[in-house]
Short mmCIF file of C-alpha atoms and ligand atoms in Angstrom, two decimals:
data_model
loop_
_atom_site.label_atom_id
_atom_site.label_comp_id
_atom_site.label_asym_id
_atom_site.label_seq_id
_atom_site.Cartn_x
_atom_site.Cartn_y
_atom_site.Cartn_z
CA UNK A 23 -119.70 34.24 64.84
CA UNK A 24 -118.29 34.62 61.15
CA UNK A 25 -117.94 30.61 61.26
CA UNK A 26 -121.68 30.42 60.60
CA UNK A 27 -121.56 33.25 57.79
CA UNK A 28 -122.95 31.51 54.65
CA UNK A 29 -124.47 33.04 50.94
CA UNK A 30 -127.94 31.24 49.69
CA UNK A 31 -128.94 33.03 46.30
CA UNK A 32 -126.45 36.00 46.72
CA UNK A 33 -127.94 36.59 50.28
CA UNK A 34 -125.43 37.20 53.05
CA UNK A 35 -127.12 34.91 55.73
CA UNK A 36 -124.94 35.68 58.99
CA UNK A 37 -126.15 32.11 60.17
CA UNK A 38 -128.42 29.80 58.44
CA UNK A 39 -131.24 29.63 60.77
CA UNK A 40 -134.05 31.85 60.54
CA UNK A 41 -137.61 31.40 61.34
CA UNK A 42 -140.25 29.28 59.24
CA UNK A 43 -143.37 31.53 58.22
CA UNK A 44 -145.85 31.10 60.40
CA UNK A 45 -145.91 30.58 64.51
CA UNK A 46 -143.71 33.90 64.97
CA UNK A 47 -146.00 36.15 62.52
CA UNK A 48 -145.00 39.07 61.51
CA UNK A 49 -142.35 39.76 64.68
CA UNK A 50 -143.34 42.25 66.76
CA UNK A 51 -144.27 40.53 69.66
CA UNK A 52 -141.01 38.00 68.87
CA UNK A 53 -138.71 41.12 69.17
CA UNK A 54 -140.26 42.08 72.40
CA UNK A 55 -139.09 38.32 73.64
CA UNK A 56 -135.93 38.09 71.60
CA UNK A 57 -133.16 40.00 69.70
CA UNK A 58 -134.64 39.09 66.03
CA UNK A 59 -131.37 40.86 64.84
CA UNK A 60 -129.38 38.22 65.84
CA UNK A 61 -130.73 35.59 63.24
CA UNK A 62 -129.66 34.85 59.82
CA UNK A 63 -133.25 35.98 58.84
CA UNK A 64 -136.84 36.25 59.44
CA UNK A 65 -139.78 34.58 57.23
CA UNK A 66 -142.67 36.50 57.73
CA UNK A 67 -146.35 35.01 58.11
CA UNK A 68 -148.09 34.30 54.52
CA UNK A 69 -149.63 37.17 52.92
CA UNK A 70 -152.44 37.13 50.43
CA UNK A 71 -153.80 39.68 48.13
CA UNK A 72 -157.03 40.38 50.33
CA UNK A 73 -157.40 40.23 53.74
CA UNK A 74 -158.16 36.63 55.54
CA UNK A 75 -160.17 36.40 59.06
CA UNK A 76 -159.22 32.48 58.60
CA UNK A 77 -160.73 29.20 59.71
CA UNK A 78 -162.97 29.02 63.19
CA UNK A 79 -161.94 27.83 66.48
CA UNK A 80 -160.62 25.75 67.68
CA UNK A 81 -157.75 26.27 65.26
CA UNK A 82 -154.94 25.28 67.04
CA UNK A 83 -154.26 22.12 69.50
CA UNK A 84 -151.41 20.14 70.53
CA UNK A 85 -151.13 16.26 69.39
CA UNK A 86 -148.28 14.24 70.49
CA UNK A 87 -145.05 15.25 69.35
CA UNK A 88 -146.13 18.57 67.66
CA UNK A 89 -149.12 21.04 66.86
CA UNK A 90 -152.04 20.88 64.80
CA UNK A 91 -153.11 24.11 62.89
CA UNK A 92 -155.60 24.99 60.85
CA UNK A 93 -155.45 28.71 60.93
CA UNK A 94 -156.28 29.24 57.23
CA UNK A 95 -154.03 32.16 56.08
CA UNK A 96 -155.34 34.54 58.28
CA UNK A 97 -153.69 37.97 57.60
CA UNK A 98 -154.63 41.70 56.63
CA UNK A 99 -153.59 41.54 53.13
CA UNK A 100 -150.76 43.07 50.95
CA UNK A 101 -151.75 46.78 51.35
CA UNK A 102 -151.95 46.97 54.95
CA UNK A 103 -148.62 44.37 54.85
CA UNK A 104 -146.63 46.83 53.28
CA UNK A 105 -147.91 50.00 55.16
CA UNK A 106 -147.83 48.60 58.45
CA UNK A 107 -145.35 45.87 58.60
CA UNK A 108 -142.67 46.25 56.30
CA UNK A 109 -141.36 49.58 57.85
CA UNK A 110 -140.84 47.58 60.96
CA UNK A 111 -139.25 44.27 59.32
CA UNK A 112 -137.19 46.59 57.32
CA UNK A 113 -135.91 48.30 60.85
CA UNK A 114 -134.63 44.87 61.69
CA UNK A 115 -130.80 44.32 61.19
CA UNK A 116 -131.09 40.83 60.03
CA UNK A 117 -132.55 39.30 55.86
CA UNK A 118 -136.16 39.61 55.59
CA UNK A 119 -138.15 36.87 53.51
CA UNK A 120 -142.02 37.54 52.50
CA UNK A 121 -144.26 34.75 52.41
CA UNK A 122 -146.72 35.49 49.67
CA UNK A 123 -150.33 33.05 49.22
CA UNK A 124 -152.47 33.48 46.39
CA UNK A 125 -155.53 31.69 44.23
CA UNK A 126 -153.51 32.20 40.78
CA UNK A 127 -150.33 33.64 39.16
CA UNK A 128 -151.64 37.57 38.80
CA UNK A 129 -152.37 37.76 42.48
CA UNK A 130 -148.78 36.70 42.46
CA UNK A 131 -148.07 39.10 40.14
CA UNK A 132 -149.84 42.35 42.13
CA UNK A 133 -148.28 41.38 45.43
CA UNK A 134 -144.40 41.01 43.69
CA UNK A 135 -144.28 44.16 41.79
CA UNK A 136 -146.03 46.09 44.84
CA UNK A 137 -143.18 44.58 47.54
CA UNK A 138 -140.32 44.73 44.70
CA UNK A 139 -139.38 48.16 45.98
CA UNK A 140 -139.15 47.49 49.83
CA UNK A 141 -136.23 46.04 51.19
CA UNK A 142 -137.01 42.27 51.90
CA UNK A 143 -134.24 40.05 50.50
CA UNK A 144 -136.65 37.20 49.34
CA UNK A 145 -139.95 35.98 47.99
CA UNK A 146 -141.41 32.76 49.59
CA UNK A 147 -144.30 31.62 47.42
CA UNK A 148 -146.15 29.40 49.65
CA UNK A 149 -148.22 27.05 47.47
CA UNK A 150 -149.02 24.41 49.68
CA UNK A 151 -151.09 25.89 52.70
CA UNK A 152 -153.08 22.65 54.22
CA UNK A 153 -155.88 24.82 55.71
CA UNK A 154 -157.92 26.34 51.96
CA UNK A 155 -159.81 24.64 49.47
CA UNK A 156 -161.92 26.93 48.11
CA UNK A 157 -162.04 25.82 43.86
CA UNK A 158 -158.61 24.64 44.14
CA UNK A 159 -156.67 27.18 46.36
CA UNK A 160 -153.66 24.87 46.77
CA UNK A 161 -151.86 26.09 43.98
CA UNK A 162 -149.84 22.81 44.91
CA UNK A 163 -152.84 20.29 44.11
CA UNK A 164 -152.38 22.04 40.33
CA UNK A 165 -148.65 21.23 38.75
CA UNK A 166 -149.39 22.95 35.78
CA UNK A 167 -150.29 26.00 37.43
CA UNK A 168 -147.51 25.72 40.00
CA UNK A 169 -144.99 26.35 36.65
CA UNK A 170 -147.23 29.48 35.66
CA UNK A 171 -147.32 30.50 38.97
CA UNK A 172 -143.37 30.51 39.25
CA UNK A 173 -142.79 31.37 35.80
CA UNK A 174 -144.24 34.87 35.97
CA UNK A 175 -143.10 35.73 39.88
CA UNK A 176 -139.65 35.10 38.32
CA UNK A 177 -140.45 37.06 35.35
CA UNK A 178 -140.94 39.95 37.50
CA UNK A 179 -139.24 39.57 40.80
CA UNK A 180 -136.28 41.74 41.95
CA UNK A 181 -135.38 39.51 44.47
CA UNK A 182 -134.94 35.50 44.95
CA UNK A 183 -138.06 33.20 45.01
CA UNK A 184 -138.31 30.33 46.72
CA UNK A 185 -141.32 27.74 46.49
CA UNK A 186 -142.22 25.81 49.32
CA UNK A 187 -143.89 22.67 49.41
CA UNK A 188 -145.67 19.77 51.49
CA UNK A 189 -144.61 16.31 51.12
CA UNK A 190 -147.65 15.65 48.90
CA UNK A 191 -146.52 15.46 44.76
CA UNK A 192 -143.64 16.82 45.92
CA UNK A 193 -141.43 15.27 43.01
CA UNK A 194 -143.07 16.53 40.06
CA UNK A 195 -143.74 19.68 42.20
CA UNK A 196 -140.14 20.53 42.34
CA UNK A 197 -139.68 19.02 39.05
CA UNK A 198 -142.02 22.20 37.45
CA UNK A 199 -140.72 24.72 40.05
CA UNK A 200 -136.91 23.67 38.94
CA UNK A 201 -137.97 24.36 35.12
CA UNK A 202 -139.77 27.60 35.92
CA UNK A 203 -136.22 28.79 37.44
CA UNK A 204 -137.63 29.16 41.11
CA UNK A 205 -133.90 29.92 42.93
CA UNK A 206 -134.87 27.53 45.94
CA UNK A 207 -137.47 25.35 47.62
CA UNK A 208 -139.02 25.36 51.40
CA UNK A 209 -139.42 21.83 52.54
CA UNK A 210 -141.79 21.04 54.71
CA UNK A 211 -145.04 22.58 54.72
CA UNK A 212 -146.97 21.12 57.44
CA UNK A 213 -148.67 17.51 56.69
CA UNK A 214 -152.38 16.75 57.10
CA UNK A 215 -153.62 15.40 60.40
CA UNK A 216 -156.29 15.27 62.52
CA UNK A 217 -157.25 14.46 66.21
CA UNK A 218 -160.64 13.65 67.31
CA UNK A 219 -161.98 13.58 71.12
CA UNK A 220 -163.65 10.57 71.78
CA UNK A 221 -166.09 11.77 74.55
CA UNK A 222 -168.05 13.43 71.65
CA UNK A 223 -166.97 11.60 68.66
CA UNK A 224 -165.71 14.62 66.77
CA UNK A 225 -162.69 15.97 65.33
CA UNK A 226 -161.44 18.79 67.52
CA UNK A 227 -160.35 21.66 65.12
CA UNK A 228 -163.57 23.10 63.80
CA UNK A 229 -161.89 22.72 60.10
CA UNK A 230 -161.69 18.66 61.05
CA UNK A 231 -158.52 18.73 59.38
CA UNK A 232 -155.17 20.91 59.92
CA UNK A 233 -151.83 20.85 59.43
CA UNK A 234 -149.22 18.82 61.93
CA UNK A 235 -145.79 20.35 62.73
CA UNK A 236 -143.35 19.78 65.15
CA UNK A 237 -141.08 16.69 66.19
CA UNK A 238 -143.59 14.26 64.74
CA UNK A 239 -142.79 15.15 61.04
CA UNK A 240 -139.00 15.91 61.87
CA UNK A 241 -138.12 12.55 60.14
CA UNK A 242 -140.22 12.47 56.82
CA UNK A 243 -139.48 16.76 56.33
CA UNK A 244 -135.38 15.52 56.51
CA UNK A 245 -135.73 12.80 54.23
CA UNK A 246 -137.86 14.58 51.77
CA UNK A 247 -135.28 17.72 51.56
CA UNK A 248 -132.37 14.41 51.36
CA UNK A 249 -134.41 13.19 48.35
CA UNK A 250 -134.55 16.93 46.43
CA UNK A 251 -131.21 17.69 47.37
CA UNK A 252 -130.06 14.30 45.96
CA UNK A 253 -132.02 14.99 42.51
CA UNK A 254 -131.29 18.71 42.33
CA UNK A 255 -127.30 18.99 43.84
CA UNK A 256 -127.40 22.61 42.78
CA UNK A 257 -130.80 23.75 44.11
CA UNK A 258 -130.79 25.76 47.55
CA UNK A 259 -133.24 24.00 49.74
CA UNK A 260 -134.71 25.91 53.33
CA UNK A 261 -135.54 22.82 55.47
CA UNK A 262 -137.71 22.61 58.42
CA UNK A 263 -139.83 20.73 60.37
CA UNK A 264 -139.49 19.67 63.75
CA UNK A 265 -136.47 21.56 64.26
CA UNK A 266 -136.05 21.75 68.13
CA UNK A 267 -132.53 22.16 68.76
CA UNK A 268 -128.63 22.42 67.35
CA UNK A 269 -129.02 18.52 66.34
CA UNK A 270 -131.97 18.83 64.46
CA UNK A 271 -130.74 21.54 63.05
CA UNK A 272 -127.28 20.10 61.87
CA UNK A 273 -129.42 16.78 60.44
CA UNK A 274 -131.41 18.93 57.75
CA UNK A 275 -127.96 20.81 56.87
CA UNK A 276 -126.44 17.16 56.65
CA UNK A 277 -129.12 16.45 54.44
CA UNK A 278 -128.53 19.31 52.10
CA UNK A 279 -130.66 22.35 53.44
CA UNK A 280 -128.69 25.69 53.36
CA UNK A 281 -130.59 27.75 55.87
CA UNK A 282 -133.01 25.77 58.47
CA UNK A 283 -136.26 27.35 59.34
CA UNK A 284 -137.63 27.20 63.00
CA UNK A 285 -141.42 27.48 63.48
CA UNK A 286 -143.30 25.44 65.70
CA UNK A 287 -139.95 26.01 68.15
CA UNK A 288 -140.76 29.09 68.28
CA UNK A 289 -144.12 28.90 69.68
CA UNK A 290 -142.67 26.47 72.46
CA UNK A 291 -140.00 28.28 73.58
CA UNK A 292 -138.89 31.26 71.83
CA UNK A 293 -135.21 31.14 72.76
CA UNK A 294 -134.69 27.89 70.34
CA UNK A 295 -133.63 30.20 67.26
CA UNK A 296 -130.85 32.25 69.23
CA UNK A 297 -129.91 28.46 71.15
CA UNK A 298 -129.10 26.68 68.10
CA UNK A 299 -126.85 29.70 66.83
CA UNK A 300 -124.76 29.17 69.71
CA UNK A 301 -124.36 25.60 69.68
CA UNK A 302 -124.07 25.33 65.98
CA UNK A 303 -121.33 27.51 67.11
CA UNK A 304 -120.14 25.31 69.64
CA UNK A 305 -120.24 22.16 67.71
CA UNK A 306 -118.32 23.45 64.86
CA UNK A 307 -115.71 25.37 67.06
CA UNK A 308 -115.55 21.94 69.53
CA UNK A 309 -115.25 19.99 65.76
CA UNK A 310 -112.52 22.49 63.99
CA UNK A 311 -115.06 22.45 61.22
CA UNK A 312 -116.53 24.87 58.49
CA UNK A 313 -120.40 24.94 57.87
CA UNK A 314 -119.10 24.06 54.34
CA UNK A 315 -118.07 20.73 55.88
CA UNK A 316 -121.47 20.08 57.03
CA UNK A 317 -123.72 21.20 54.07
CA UNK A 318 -125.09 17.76 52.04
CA UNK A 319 -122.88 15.59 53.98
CA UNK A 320 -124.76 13.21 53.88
CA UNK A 321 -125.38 13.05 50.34
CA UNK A 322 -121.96 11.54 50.23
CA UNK A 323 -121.38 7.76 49.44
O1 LIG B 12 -149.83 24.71 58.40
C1 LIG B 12 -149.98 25.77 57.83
N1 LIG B 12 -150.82 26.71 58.31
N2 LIG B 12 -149.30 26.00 56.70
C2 LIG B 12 -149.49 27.08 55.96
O2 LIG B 12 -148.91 27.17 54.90
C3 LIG B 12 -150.37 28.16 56.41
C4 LIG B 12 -150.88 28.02 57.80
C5 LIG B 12 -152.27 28.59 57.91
O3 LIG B 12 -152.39 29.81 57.95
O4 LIG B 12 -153.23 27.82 57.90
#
């Protein structure tokens, strides 16, 4: 399919969708279900320096139109990350992007310069998970610290960093990410919700609050990567939320994203990813068009 070949950063993407961090962790139980291989990449679940156990059930429930989370980072930390996982995401035949979480830039900094030598293709700082608070975890609540933050990854980085983002301050978010000389932007993180059952009065995550993906937020996640895209023509934007099939798909590229990210898809039905790739396909086959044709289309006036 070398009609969906496309370059993001200096990446060779052999099709722009790949999986949002997250719902397919860290891929071995995805590979079991589907050829991983056969997508333009794979965004692995959010590492932080430590290991997390994460927020307390119930942690994950399903609202209308989408998926309320409120896992809370839960992973085994960098170390075990790199002994136990990357040998296996490196045996994949497809661009590997890390998803790194921290509390400030030098945890940044550890993780970076430990993962520099391995052979993932990216760095995805994730800066806006909706599920910690602890003294001011969301590096994305801090704008000042969000430049320091992406100042010294890129300082040190061997690879591409992208910075990804809720809908929340977004502007000026992307405004100090863009002057730090981040190479791209992931838009959207999830966006705060909550569901409470009325039989006892309470919220049902445990947390109260969690993060909503899924078809609910496809409209505001599309409009928010229009609005970058429009301000920043040059900037290479992953865009995701909601993303169900080849149409949804097509609307964030329309919008200006350069690779779409599938994540709460996956969860539903895991052969969404390889589905879209063949319509996409399809579509631009059926339409004699290039994906270069499609890309920020409708930016134009
Ligand atoms: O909705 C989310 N949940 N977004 C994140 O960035 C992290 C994840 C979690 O682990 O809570």
């Amino acid at each position: 399919m070398e009609r969906l070949k496309t370059k993001v950063c200096g990446i060779t993407f052999n099709n722009p969708v790949i999986t949002a961090s997250g719902p397919s962790g860290n891929g071995e139980e995805l590979n079991k279900l589907i050829d991983i291989s056969k997508l333009g990449g794979f965004t692995s679940k959010t590492i932080t320096l430590n290991s997390k156990i994460g927020n307390p059930p119930p942690r994950i429930i399903n609202v209308d139109g989408g998926m309320l989370n409120s896992i809370g980072l839960q992973n085994d930390g960098y170390i075990e990350f790199k002994k136990n996982t990357v040998p296996f995401l490196e045996s994949l035949n497809t661009n590997i992007i890390a998803s790194l979480g921290g509390y400030d830039s030098q945890e940044f900094e550890i993780m970076i310069k430990e993962l520099n030598s391995t052979k993932i293709k990216a760095f995805e700082l994730n800066l806006s998970c909706p599920n910690v608070s602890k003294g001011g975890a969301v590096i994305s609540q801090n704008p000042n610290l969000v430049y320091e933050v992406v100042k010294n990854a890129k300082k040190i980085s061997k690879k591409p960093i992208f910075v990804k983002f809720g809908i929340e301050n977004v502007d000026e978010l992307v405004e100090n990410t863009v002057a730090a000389g981040a190479d791209g932007v992931t838009l959207i993180n999830c966006i705060k919700g909550m569901k409470i059952d009325i039989n006892t009065g309470k919220t049902i995550l445990k947390r109260k609050i969690g993060g909503l993906s899924g078809p609910a937020i496809k409209p505001i996640a599309l409009a928010t990567v229009y609005k970058i895209k429009n301000k920043y023509p040059d900037l290479s934007i992953i865009g995701m939320g909601g993303i169900m099939n080849f149409e949804d798909a097509l609307e964030f590229m329309m919008a200006g994203a350069s690779l779409v990210g599938i994540g709460t898809g996956v969860m539903i039905d895991h052969e969404i990813p390889v589905n879209i790739i063949k319509n996409l396909n399809n579509f631009l086959l059926k339409k004699n068009k290039k994906l270069d044709e499609i890309f920020s289309s409708a930016q134009e006036v």
